[in-house]
């Protein structure tokens, strides 16, 4: 290799380069220069006092980040905490129960007083069975949860939106209004062009049964045309039951 | 210093032995300074070196290795990161090398000899720093820090082949600059290298 990109090699072969880098050929100008690089830069070492001070400070614990493992310990602790919370949420969602005190903590609890925003008939359970054109919020899971995973008690006006399912121990309360936060959910408003059809009216003589509302095998009424007209709504068992719709015959 | 001695030095320093750490510092700081002078210029070298040693102190307990070259490479990798951080902060590369070079006039028994040797080193550092940055850095790591090709490649994030090629280019460029006589006045810095062999 005599030429490289137009640069003469000045007689330095590859082997010369290797030997130069190995510290030989000190007789060559380049070798002398490379050897000079290994000499002292000064007779004193700047920064020694600062380095020793840092070392003493670290030994005394004055450098908080110097402690090995502190940061990783915090990360591990945060990870464990997050895992516990996550597993708790998953377990609650899987079991379908959220303790009431926990519900109170997270702000989802039973309301026995009429909500302020319950005036709209589209989101309020019919206080009087048989009121036409009323839709209960429990009828639509998407109404109680932004994620659409939440279920609600049929006719109970309760739903925490975090996977709570209907509980048979809470009977349906036909006169109980919906939770205001559920009723006012911006993601689920009554479709202005979707008036209540006769099939969505609460049955005048029937009350929604919680077990029907919670039955996951309950299929939507095929004659229910609402899901096809509203893109965010899906047919769900709780909708039919919560709205007082006659439940489908159960196989049992 | 043998490998066993150095390993013991590192172990003691990790346990908080001040004398051991001082020995490590004295062994490594000249290399760190010369490397930083080469790549960053002297205006930044001492500051970056100080930051480097603070990081070394912090992370010393995590260092694993018993060879001096491994410790040197580890410290230089920290110095390189600090230098890159500083360059990003300043977004410029200093031009002058001579203005802030360390003072060599401190009282010693052999002031003239130390000054001469330092002058030779400074002369060589100036020539090295005049190379393209990648060539200067790789040559500094190969020659000053005495790192092998693979360690150098790992440190600068290049392949060993690229490191070899860059080093050869740098040497040929140096040979072209220096000609037949390192004290040639046509060279970048005419200061003669007076080295005790």
GROMACS .gro file of C-alpha atoms in nm:
model
  449
    1UNK     CA    1   0.000   0.000   0.000
    2UNK     CA    2   0.194   0.293  -0.128
    3UNK     CA    3  -0.075   0.544  -0.194
    4UNK     CA    4  -0.389   0.615  -0.002
    5UNK     CA    5  -0.646   0.857  -0.132
    6UNK     CA    6  -0.382   1.054  -0.305
    7UNK     CA    7  -0.169   1.090   0.004
    8UNK     CA    8   0.184   0.965  -0.022
    9UNK     CA    9   0.275   0.734   0.260
   10UNK     CA   10   0.625   0.877   0.298
   11UNK     CA   11   0.773   0.536   0.303
   12UNK     CA   12   0.556   0.404   0.585
   13UNK     CA   13   0.430   0.059   0.514
   14UNK     CA   14   0.160  -0.116   0.710
   15UNK     CA   15   0.420  -0.303   0.905
   16UNK     CA   16   0.597   0.024   0.978
   17UNK     CA   17   0.272   0.162   1.113
   18UNK     CA   18   0.222  -0.136   1.338
   19UNK     CA   19   0.574  -0.110   1.467
   20UNK     CA   20   0.538   0.260   1.522
   21UNK     CA   21   0.226   0.201   1.723
   22UNK     CA   22   0.409  -0.064   1.916
   23UNK     CA   23   0.668   0.191   2.017
   24UNK     CA   24   0.945   0.091   1.785
   25UNK     CA   25   1.116   0.294   1.513
   26UNK     CA   26   1.197   0.576   1.749
   27UNK     CA   27   1.463   0.680   1.504
   28UNK     CA   28   1.198   0.788   1.258
   29UNK     CA   29   1.053   1.134   1.304
   30UNK     CA   30   0.709   0.992   1.359
   31UNK     CA   31   0.845   0.744   1.607
   32UNK     CA   32   1.014   1.021   1.802
   33UNK     CA   33   0.698   1.221   1.802
   34UNK     CA   34   0.494   0.928   1.926
   35UNK     CA   35   0.746   0.863   2.196
   36UNK     CA   36   0.724   1.225   2.300
   37UNK     CA   37   0.352   1.174   2.349
   38UNK     CA   38   0.426   0.934   2.630
   39UNK     CA   39   0.628   1.187   2.825
   40UNK     CA   40   0.492   1.386   3.117
   41UNK     CA   41   0.258   1.667   3.039
   42UNK     CA   42   0.364   1.854   3.350
   43UNK     CA   43   0.556   1.796   3.666
   44UNK     CA   44   0.242   1.818   3.867
   45UNK     CA   45  -0.095   1.667   3.818
   46UNK     CA   46  -0.374   1.918   3.796
   47UNK     CA   47  -0.698   1.811   3.950
   48UNK     CA   48  -0.542   1.589   4.212
   49UNK     CA   49  -0.679   1.787   4.504
   50UNK     CA   50  -1.026   1.795   4.351
   51UNK     CA   51  -1.023   1.424   4.282
   52UNK     CA   52  -0.911   1.341   4.633
   53UNK     CA   53  -1.174   1.572   4.776
   54UNK     CA   54  -1.438   1.396   4.568
   55UNK     CA   55  -1.309   1.062   4.689
   56UNK     CA   56  -1.329   1.171   5.052
   57UNK     CA   57  -1.673   1.316   5.001
   58UNK     CA   58  -1.789   0.995   4.843
   59UNK     CA   59  -1.644   0.791   5.124
   60UNK     CA   60  -1.824   1.013   5.373
   61UNK     CA   61  -2.149   0.979   5.183
   62UNK     CA   62  -2.156   1.339   5.075
   63UNK     CA   63  -2.212   1.232   4.719
   64UNK     CA   64  -2.559   1.083   4.735
   65UNK     CA   65  -2.547   0.926   4.394
   66UNK     CA   66  -2.218   0.765   4.473
   67UNK     CA   67  -2.379   0.502   4.687
   68UNK     CA   68  -2.403   0.196   4.472
   69UNK     CA   69  -2.743   0.046   4.449
   70UNK     CA   70  -2.938   0.335   4.589
   71UNK     CA   71  -3.089   0.429   4.263
   72UNK     CA   72  -3.152   0.074   4.164
   73UNK     CA   73  -3.316   0.012   4.501
   74UNK     CA   74  -3.555   0.297   4.437
   75UNK     CA   75  -3.633   0.163   4.095
   76UNK     CA   76  -3.697  -0.182   4.235
   77UNK     CA   77  -3.919  -0.042   4.509
   78UNK     CA   78  -4.119   0.159   4.259
   79UNK     CA   79  -4.150  -0.144   4.036
   80UNK     CA   80  -4.273  -0.363   4.319
   81UNK     CA   81  -4.528  -0.102   4.418
   82UNK     CA   82  -4.652  -0.062   4.065
   83UNK     CA   83  -4.674  -0.438   4.026
   84UNK     CA   84  -4.879  -0.472   4.342
   85UNK     CA   85  -5.120  -0.205   4.227
   86UNK     CA   86  -5.142  -0.357   3.882
   87UNK     CA   87  -5.200  -0.708   4.011
   88UNK     CA   88  -5.459  -0.579   4.253
   89UNK     CA   89  -5.644  -0.411   3.973
   90UNK     CA   90  -5.623  -0.718   3.757
   91UNK     CA   91  -5.742  -0.937   4.040
   92UNK     CA   92  -6.032  -0.705   4.111
   93UNK     CA   93  -6.125  -0.700   3.746
   94UNK     CA   94  -6.097  -1.074   3.720
   95UNK     CA   95  -6.301  -1.144   4.028
   96UNK     CA   96  -6.554  -0.886   3.934
   97UNK     CA   97  -6.562  -0.730   4.273
   98UNK     CA   98  -6.437  -0.407   4.406
   99UNK     CA   99  -6.473  -0.352   4.771
  100UNK     CA  100  -6.704  -0.074   4.863
  101UNK     CA  101  -6.451   0.103   5.074
  102UNK     CA  102  -6.212   0.088   4.784
  103UNK     CA  103  -6.488   0.218   4.565
  104UNK     CA  104  -6.531   0.505   4.804
  105UNK     CA  105  -6.162   0.574   4.789
  106UNK     CA  106  -6.149   0.589   4.417
  107UNK     CA  107  -6.466   0.791   4.401
  108UNK     CA  108  -6.699   0.534   4.262
  109UNK     CA  109  -6.963   0.458   4.515
  110UNK     CA  110  -7.326   0.413   4.550
  111UNK     CA  111  -7.541   0.718   4.528
  112UNK     CA  112  -7.870   0.718   4.698
  113UNK     CA  113  -7.948   1.080   4.640
  114UNK     CA  114  -8.064   1.205   4.307
  115UNK     CA  115  -7.775   1.333   4.105
  116UNK     CA  116  -7.760   1.686   3.984
  117UNK     CA  117  -7.732   1.590   3.622
  118UNK     CA  118  -7.994   1.325   3.626
  119UNK     CA  119  -8.244   1.544   3.459
  120UNK     CA  120  -8.188   1.408   3.117
  121UNK     CA  121  -8.419   1.126   3.051
  122UNK     CA  122  -8.170   0.948   2.831
  123UNK     CA  123  -7.938   0.857   3.112
  124UNK     CA  124  -8.172   0.818   3.402
  125UNK     CA  125  -8.329   0.499   3.499
  126UNK     CA  126  -8.694   0.516   3.469
  127UNK     CA  127  -8.831   0.598   3.811
  128UNK     CA  128  -9.158   0.464   3.708
  129UNK     CA  129  -9.156   0.138   3.531
  130UNK     CA  130  -9.308   0.182   3.201
  131UNK     CA  131  -9.186   0.530   3.129
  132UNK     CA  132  -9.140   0.530   2.756
  133UNK     CA  133  -8.826   0.645   2.589
  134UNK     CA  134  -8.604   0.610   2.891
  135UNK     CA  135  -8.264   0.452   2.878
  136UNK     CA  136  -8.088   0.346   3.188
  137UNK     CA  137  -7.716   0.408   3.199
  138UNK     CA  138  -7.660   0.058   3.317
  139UNK     CA  139  -7.786  -0.060   2.989
  140UNK     CA  140  -7.469   0.032   2.811
  141UNK     CA  141  -7.128  -0.061   2.942
  142UNK     CA  142  -6.967   0.203   2.729
  143UNK     CA  143  -7.171   0.454   2.916
  144UNK     CA  144  -7.010   0.366   3.244
  145UNK     CA  145  -6.658   0.321   3.135
  146UNK     CA  146  -6.449   0.512   2.891
  147UNK     CA  147  -6.278   0.191   2.803
  148UNK     CA  148  -6.596   0.009   2.752
  149UNK     CA  149  -6.498  -0.266   2.992
  150UNK     CA  150  -6.701  -0.164   3.284
  151UNK     CA  151  -7.022  -0.329   3.367
  152UNK     CA  152  -7.290  -0.191   3.582
  153UNK     CA  153  -7.559  -0.313   3.803
  154UNK     CA  154  -7.875  -0.349   3.615
  155UNK     CA  155  -8.104  -0.070   3.703
  156UNK     CA  156  -7.887   0.017   3.996
  157UNK     CA  157  -7.718   0.315   3.855
  158UNK     CA  158  -7.388   0.191   3.979
  159UNK     CA  159  -7.077   0.116   3.792
  160UNK     CA  160  -6.719   0.185   3.875
  161UNK     CA  161  -6.582   0.160   3.530
  162UNK     CA  162  -6.293  -0.056   3.637
  163UNK     CA  163  -6.434  -0.391   3.562
  164UNK     CA  164  -6.699  -0.405   3.820
  165UNK     CA  165  -6.967  -0.653   3.740
  166UNK     CA  166  -7.318  -0.689   3.856
  167UNK     CA  167  -7.357  -0.837   4.197
  168UNK     CA  168  -7.659  -1.041   4.280
  169UNK     CA  169  -7.649  -0.913   4.635
  170UNK     CA  170  -7.755  -0.573   4.508
  171UNK     CA  171  -8.101  -0.593   4.376
  172UNK     CA  172  -8.203  -0.377   4.095
  173UNK     CA  173  -8.342  -0.048   4.206
  174UNK     CA  174  -8.579   0.071   3.945
  175UNK     CA  175  -8.611   0.412   4.094
  176UNK     CA  176  -8.248   0.470   4.154
  177UNK     CA  177  -8.100   0.728   3.923
  178UNK     CA  178  -7.780   0.691   3.745
  179UNK     CA  179  -7.448   0.807   3.874
  180UNK     CA  180  -7.392   1.161   3.759
  181UNK     CA  181  -7.044   1.085   3.636
  182UNK     CA  182  -7.177   0.805   3.434
  183UNK     CA  183  -7.462   1.007   3.308
  184UNK     CA  184  -7.240   1.295   3.212
  185UNK     CA  185  -6.983   1.083   3.040
  186UNK     CA  186  -6.876   1.280   2.735
  187UNK     CA  187  -6.795   0.969   2.546
  188UNK     CA  188  -7.142   0.840   2.565
  189UNK     CA  189  -7.411   1.081   2.502
  190UNK     CA  190  -7.742   1.008   2.369
  191UNK     CA  191  -7.724   1.008   2.001
  192UNK     CA  192  -7.930   1.301   1.881
  193UNK     CA  193  -8.040   1.119   1.574
  194UNK     CA  194  -8.104   0.802   1.755
  195UNK     CA  195  -8.427   0.825   1.933
  196UNK     CA  196  -8.533   0.558   2.163
  197UNK     CA  197  -8.688   0.288   1.967
  198UNK     CA  198  -8.976   0.087   2.101
  199UNK     CA  199  -8.745  -0.206   2.157
  200UNK     CA  200  -8.530   0.000   2.392
  201UNK     CA  201  -8.803   0.118   2.608
  202UNK     CA  202  -8.825  -0.014   2.953
  203UNK     CA  203  -9.091  -0.266   2.976
  204UNK     CA  204  -9.381  -0.122   3.166
  205UNK     CA  205  -9.442  -0.427   3.371
  206UNK     CA  206  -9.097  -0.569   3.406
  207UNK     CA  207  -8.808  -0.474   3.620
  208UNK     CA  208  -8.459  -0.554   3.525
  209UNK     CA  209  -8.317  -0.840   3.716
  210UNK     CA  210  -7.958  -0.809   3.821
  211UNK     CA  211  -7.875  -1.163   3.734
  212UNK     CA  212  -7.998  -1.102   3.388
  213UNK     CA  213  -7.797  -0.790   3.359
  214UNK     CA  214  -7.487  -0.969   3.471
  215UNK     CA  215  -7.531  -1.273   3.258
  216UNK     CA  216  -7.244  -1.268   3.014
  217UNK     CA  217  -7.412  -1.520   2.791
  218UNK     CA  218  -7.706  -1.295   2.742
  219UNK     CA  219  -7.717  -1.202   2.379
  220UNK     CA  220  -7.846  -0.878   2.252
  221UNK     CA  221  -8.177  -0.865   2.099
  222UNK     CA  222  -8.133  -0.915   1.728
  223UNK     CA  223  -8.406  -0.672   1.670
  224UNK     CA  224  -8.217  -0.400   1.846
  225UNK     CA  225  -8.108  -0.167   1.578
  226UNK     CA  226  -7.914   0.075   1.792
  227UNK     CA  227  -7.565  -0.077   1.756
  228UNK     CA  228  -7.579  -0.061   1.383
  229UNK     CA  229  -7.657   0.306   1.386
  230UNK     CA  230  -7.416   0.418   1.653
  231UNK     CA  231  -7.055   0.331   1.595
  232UNK     CA  232  -6.953   0.348   1.957
  233UNK     CA  233  -7.229   0.140   2.091
  234UNK     CA  234  -7.217  -0.231   2.098
  235UNK     CA  235  -7.487  -0.472   2.173
  236UNK     CA  236  -7.437  -0.601   2.519
  237UNK     CA  237  -7.627  -0.814   2.756
  238UNK     CA  238  -7.646  -0.549   3.021
  239UNK     CA  239  -7.793  -0.303   2.781
  240UNK     CA  240  -8.089  -0.516   2.709
  241UNK     CA  241  -8.140  -0.610   3.068
  242UNK     CA  242  -8.071  -0.270   3.214
  243UNK     CA  243  -8.312  -0.105   2.985
  244UNK     CA  244  -8.584  -0.329   3.102
  245UNK     CA  245  -8.576  -0.519   2.782
  246UNK     CA  246  -8.725  -0.863   2.809
  247UNK     CA  247  -8.439  -1.103   2.862
  248UNK     CA  248  -8.375  -1.374   2.618
  249UNK     CA  249  -8.474  -1.716   2.728
  250UNK     CA  250  -8.198  -1.881   2.916
  251UNK     CA  251  -8.083  -2.219   2.824
  252UNK     CA  252  -8.095  -2.348   3.174
  253UNK     CA  253   0.308  -0.254   3.830
  254UNK     CA  254   0.198  -0.612   3.800
  255UNK     CA  255  -0.158  -0.717   3.739
  256UNK     CA  256  -0.192  -0.853   4.091
  257UNK     CA  257  -0.062  -0.532   4.243
  258UNK     CA  258  -0.295  -0.326   4.034
  259UNK     CA  259  -0.589  -0.546   4.119
  260UNK     CA  260  -0.509  -0.503   4.486
  261UNK     CA  261  -0.487  -0.129   4.437
  262UNK     CA  262  -0.829  -0.121   4.276
  263UNK     CA  263  -0.976  -0.338   4.548
  264UNK     CA  264  -0.841  -0.113   4.822
  265UNK     CA  265  -0.963   0.198   4.646
  266UNK     CA  266  -1.306   0.047   4.611
  267UNK     CA  267  -1.305  -0.013   4.984
  268UNK     CA  268  -1.228   0.352   5.047
  269UNK     CA  269  -0.852   0.347   5.080
  270UNK     CA  270  -0.738   0.699   5.001
  271UNK     CA  271  -0.377   0.611   4.936
  272UNK     CA  272  -0.476   0.344   4.688
  273UNK     CA  273  -0.706   0.580   4.508
  274UNK     CA  274  -0.433   0.841   4.494
  275UNK     CA  275  -0.202   0.587   4.337
  276UNK     CA  276  -0.466   0.507   4.077
  277UNK     CA  277  -0.512   0.874   4.008
  278UNK     CA  278  -0.141   0.934   3.961
  279UNK     CA  279  -0.117   0.641   3.727
  280UNK     CA  280  -0.411   0.742   3.514
  281UNK     CA  281  -0.447   1.117   3.523
  282UNK     CA  282  -0.156   1.193   3.284
  283UNK     CA  283  -0.315   0.971   3.024
  284UNK     CA  284  -0.654   1.128   3.078
  285UNK     CA  285  -0.514   1.476   3.049
  286UNK     CA  286  -0.319   1.407   2.735
  287UNK     CA  287  -0.614   1.238   2.576
  288UNK     CA  288  -0.842   1.527   2.661
  289UNK     CA  289  -0.586   1.783   2.544
  290UNK     CA  290  -0.570   1.600   2.215
  291UNK     CA  291  -0.942   1.570   2.154
  292UNK     CA  292  -1.079   1.876   2.323
  293UNK     CA  293  -0.799   2.124   2.360
  294UNK     CA  294  -0.644   2.244   2.677
  295UNK     CA  295  -0.909   2.499   2.754
  296UNK     CA  296  -1.148   2.222   2.840
  297UNK     CA  297  -0.914   1.941   2.932
  298UNK     CA  298  -0.870   2.011   3.300
  299UNK     CA  299  -1.236   2.084   3.360
  300UNK     CA  300  -1.344   1.769   3.184
  301UNK     CA  301  -1.078   1.573   3.369
  302UNK     CA  302  -1.215   1.696   3.699
  303UNK     CA  303  -1.566   1.593   3.602
  304UNK     CA  304  -1.428   1.262   3.487
  305UNK     CA  305  -1.275   1.187   3.823
  306UNK     CA  306  -1.590   1.276   4.006
  307UNK     CA  307  -1.767   1.018   3.792
  308UNK     CA  308  -1.485   0.772   3.850
  309UNK     CA  309  -1.518   0.817   4.224
  310UNK     CA  310  -1.891   0.763   4.204
  311UNK     CA  311  -1.873   0.453   3.991
  312UNK     CA  312  -1.551   0.304   4.119
  313UNK     CA  313  -1.732   0.034   4.310
  314UNK     CA  314  -1.888  -0.087   3.987
  315UNK     CA  315  -1.561  -0.124   3.803
  316UNK     CA  316  -1.470  -0.484   3.736
  317UNK     CA  317  -1.126  -0.571   3.614
  318UNK     CA  318  -0.780  -0.630   3.738
  319UNK     CA  319  -0.568  -0.495   3.457
  320UNK     CA  320  -0.430  -0.150   3.434
  321UNK     CA  321  -0.529  -0.121   3.069
  322UNK     CA  322  -0.886  -0.209   3.154
  323UNK     CA  323  -0.899   0.057   3.423
  324UNK     CA  324  -0.742   0.309   3.189
  325UNK     CA  325  -0.993   0.227   2.918
  326UNK     CA  326  -1.277   0.257   3.165
  327UNK     CA  327  -1.160   0.598   3.287
  328UNK     CA  328  -1.105   0.714   2.931
  329UNK     CA  329  -1.452   0.604   2.832
  330UNK     CA  330  -1.588   0.823   3.110
  331UNK     CA  331  -1.364   1.108   3.000
  332UNK     CA  332  -1.487   1.068   2.645
  333UNK     CA  333  -1.850   1.088   2.754
  334UNK     CA  334  -1.778   1.397   2.960
  335UNK     CA  335  -1.599   1.549   2.665
  336UNK     CA  336  -1.890   1.479   2.432
  337UNK     CA  337  -2.126   1.630   2.685
  338UNK     CA  338  -1.908   1.937   2.708
  339UNK     CA  339  -1.882   1.969   2.332
  340UNK     CA  340  -2.257   1.950   2.303
  341UNK     CA  341  -2.282   2.217   2.565
  342UNK     CA  342  -2.039   2.449   2.406
  343UNK     CA  343  -2.099   2.336   2.046
  344UNK     CA  344  -1.757   2.441   1.946
  345UNK     CA  345  -1.406   2.306   1.942
  346UNK     CA  346  -1.134   2.519   2.095
  347UNK     CA  347  -0.859   2.618   1.859
  348UNK     CA  348  -0.563   2.700   2.075
  349UNK     CA  349  -0.363   2.447   2.266
  350UNK     CA  350  -0.091   2.662   2.403
  351UNK     CA  351  -0.275   2.916   2.610
  352UNK     CA  352  -0.390   2.702   2.899
  353UNK     CA  353  -0.144   2.420   2.908
  354UNK     CA  354  -0.053   2.320   3.260
  355UNK     CA  355   0.209   2.524   3.430
  356UNK     CA  356   0.541   2.349   3.435
  357UNK     CA  357   0.734   2.602   3.637
  358UNK     CA  358   0.666   2.455   3.976
  359UNK     CA  359   0.968   2.404   4.192
  360UNK     CA  360   1.123   2.065   4.156
  361UNK     CA  361   1.469   1.926   4.188
  362UNK     CA  362   1.501   1.895   3.817
  363UNK     CA  363   1.304   2.183   3.678
  364UNK     CA  364   1.488   2.202   3.350
  365UNK     CA  365   1.454   1.836   3.279
  366UNK     CA  366   1.083   1.835   3.363
  367UNK     CA  367   1.024   2.144   3.156
  368UNK     CA  368   1.212   1.999   2.865
  369UNK     CA  369   1.020   1.678   2.878
  370UNK     CA  370   0.694   1.861   2.913
  371UNK     CA  371   0.784   2.084   2.623
  372UNK     CA  372   0.852   1.781   2.411
  373UNK     CA  373   0.521   1.630   2.512
  374UNK     CA  374   0.339   1.951   2.441
  375UNK     CA  375   0.503   1.974   2.104
  376UNK     CA  376   0.392   1.624   2.021
  377UNK     CA  377   0.041   1.689   2.152
  378UNK     CA  378   0.008   1.993   1.933
  379UNK     CA  379   0.103   1.796   1.627
  380UNK     CA  380  -0.132   1.521   1.722
  381UNK     CA  381  -0.417   1.761   1.782
  382UNK     CA  382  -0.364   1.912   1.438
  383UNK     CA  383  -0.474   1.585   1.283
  384UNK     CA  384  -0.836   1.526   1.188
  385UNK     CA  385  -1.030   1.464   1.509
  386UNK     CA  386  -1.097   1.097   1.455
  387UNK     CA  387  -0.736   1.028   1.366
  388UNK     CA  388  -0.608   1.227   1.661
  389UNK     CA  389  -0.836   1.049   1.902
  390UNK     CA  390  -0.754   0.701   1.782
  391UNK     CA  391  -0.384   0.770   1.780
  392UNK     CA  392  -0.407   0.914   2.129
  393UNK     CA  393  -0.584   0.605   2.252
  394UNK     CA  394  -0.342   0.372   2.079
  395UNK     CA  395  -0.022   0.553   2.172
  396UNK     CA  396  -0.089   0.759   2.483
  397UNK     CA  397  -0.327   0.523   2.654
  398UNK     CA  398  -0.157   0.217   2.506
  399UNK     CA  399  -0.487   0.049   2.430
  400UNK     CA  400  -0.511  -0.234   2.182
  401UNK     CA  401  -0.717  -0.220   1.866
  402UNK     CA  402  -1.022  -0.393   2.006
  403UNK     CA  403  -1.040  -0.183   2.320
  404UNK     CA  404  -0.996   0.131   2.116
  405UNK     CA  405  -1.263   0.022   1.873
  406UNK     CA  406  -1.504  -0.048   2.154
  407UNK     CA  407  -1.432   0.286   2.315
  408UNK     CA  408  -1.486   0.495   2.004
  409UNK     CA  409  -1.766   0.282   1.865
  410UNK     CA  410  -1.591   0.170   1.550
  411UNK     CA  411  -1.486  -0.161   1.410
  412UNK     CA  412  -1.132  -0.281   1.470
  413UNK     CA  413  -1.065  -0.259   1.100
  414UNK     CA  414  -1.175   0.102   1.090
  415UNK     CA  415  -0.951   0.177   1.386
  416UNK     CA  416  -0.652   0.022   1.210
  417UNK     CA  417  -0.716   0.213   0.891
  418UNK     CA  418  -0.763   0.539   1.076
  419UNK     CA  419  -0.445   0.490   1.274
  420UNK     CA  420  -0.248   0.415   0.961
  421UNK     CA  421  -0.383   0.721   0.790
  422UNK     CA  422  -0.289   0.928   1.089
  423UNK     CA  423   0.065   0.793   1.093
  424UNK     CA  424   0.109   0.857   0.726
  425UNK     CA  425  -0.018   1.206   0.762
  426UNK     CA  426   0.223   1.260   1.047
  427UNK     CA  427   0.505   1.123   0.839
  428UNK     CA  428   0.410   1.361   0.565
  429UNK     CA  429   0.409   1.654   0.804
  430UNK     CA  430   0.722   1.571   0.993
  431UNK     CA  431   0.928   1.471   0.696
  432UNK     CA  432   1.266   1.339   0.783
  433UNK     CA  433   1.328   1.550   1.088
  434UNK     CA  434   1.090   1.609   1.375
  435UNK     CA  435   1.266   1.934   1.449
  436UNK     CA  436   1.204   2.053   1.097
  437UNK     CA  437   1.099   2.420   1.110
  438UNK     CA  438   0.838   2.347   0.851
  439UNK     CA  439   0.651   2.141   1.103
  440UNK     CA  440   0.346   2.283   1.278
  441UNK     CA  441   0.535   2.353   1.595
  442UNK     CA  442   0.910   2.392   1.576
  443UNK     CA  443   0.964   2.313   1.943
  444UNK     CA  444   1.218   2.034   1.963
  445UNK     CA  445   1.129   1.723   2.151
  446UNK     CA  446   1.388   1.681   2.417
  447UNK     CA  447   1.312   1.344   2.557
  448UNK     CA  448   1.505   1.145   2.807
  449UNK     CA  449   1.530   0.809   2.650
   0.00000   0.00000   0.00000
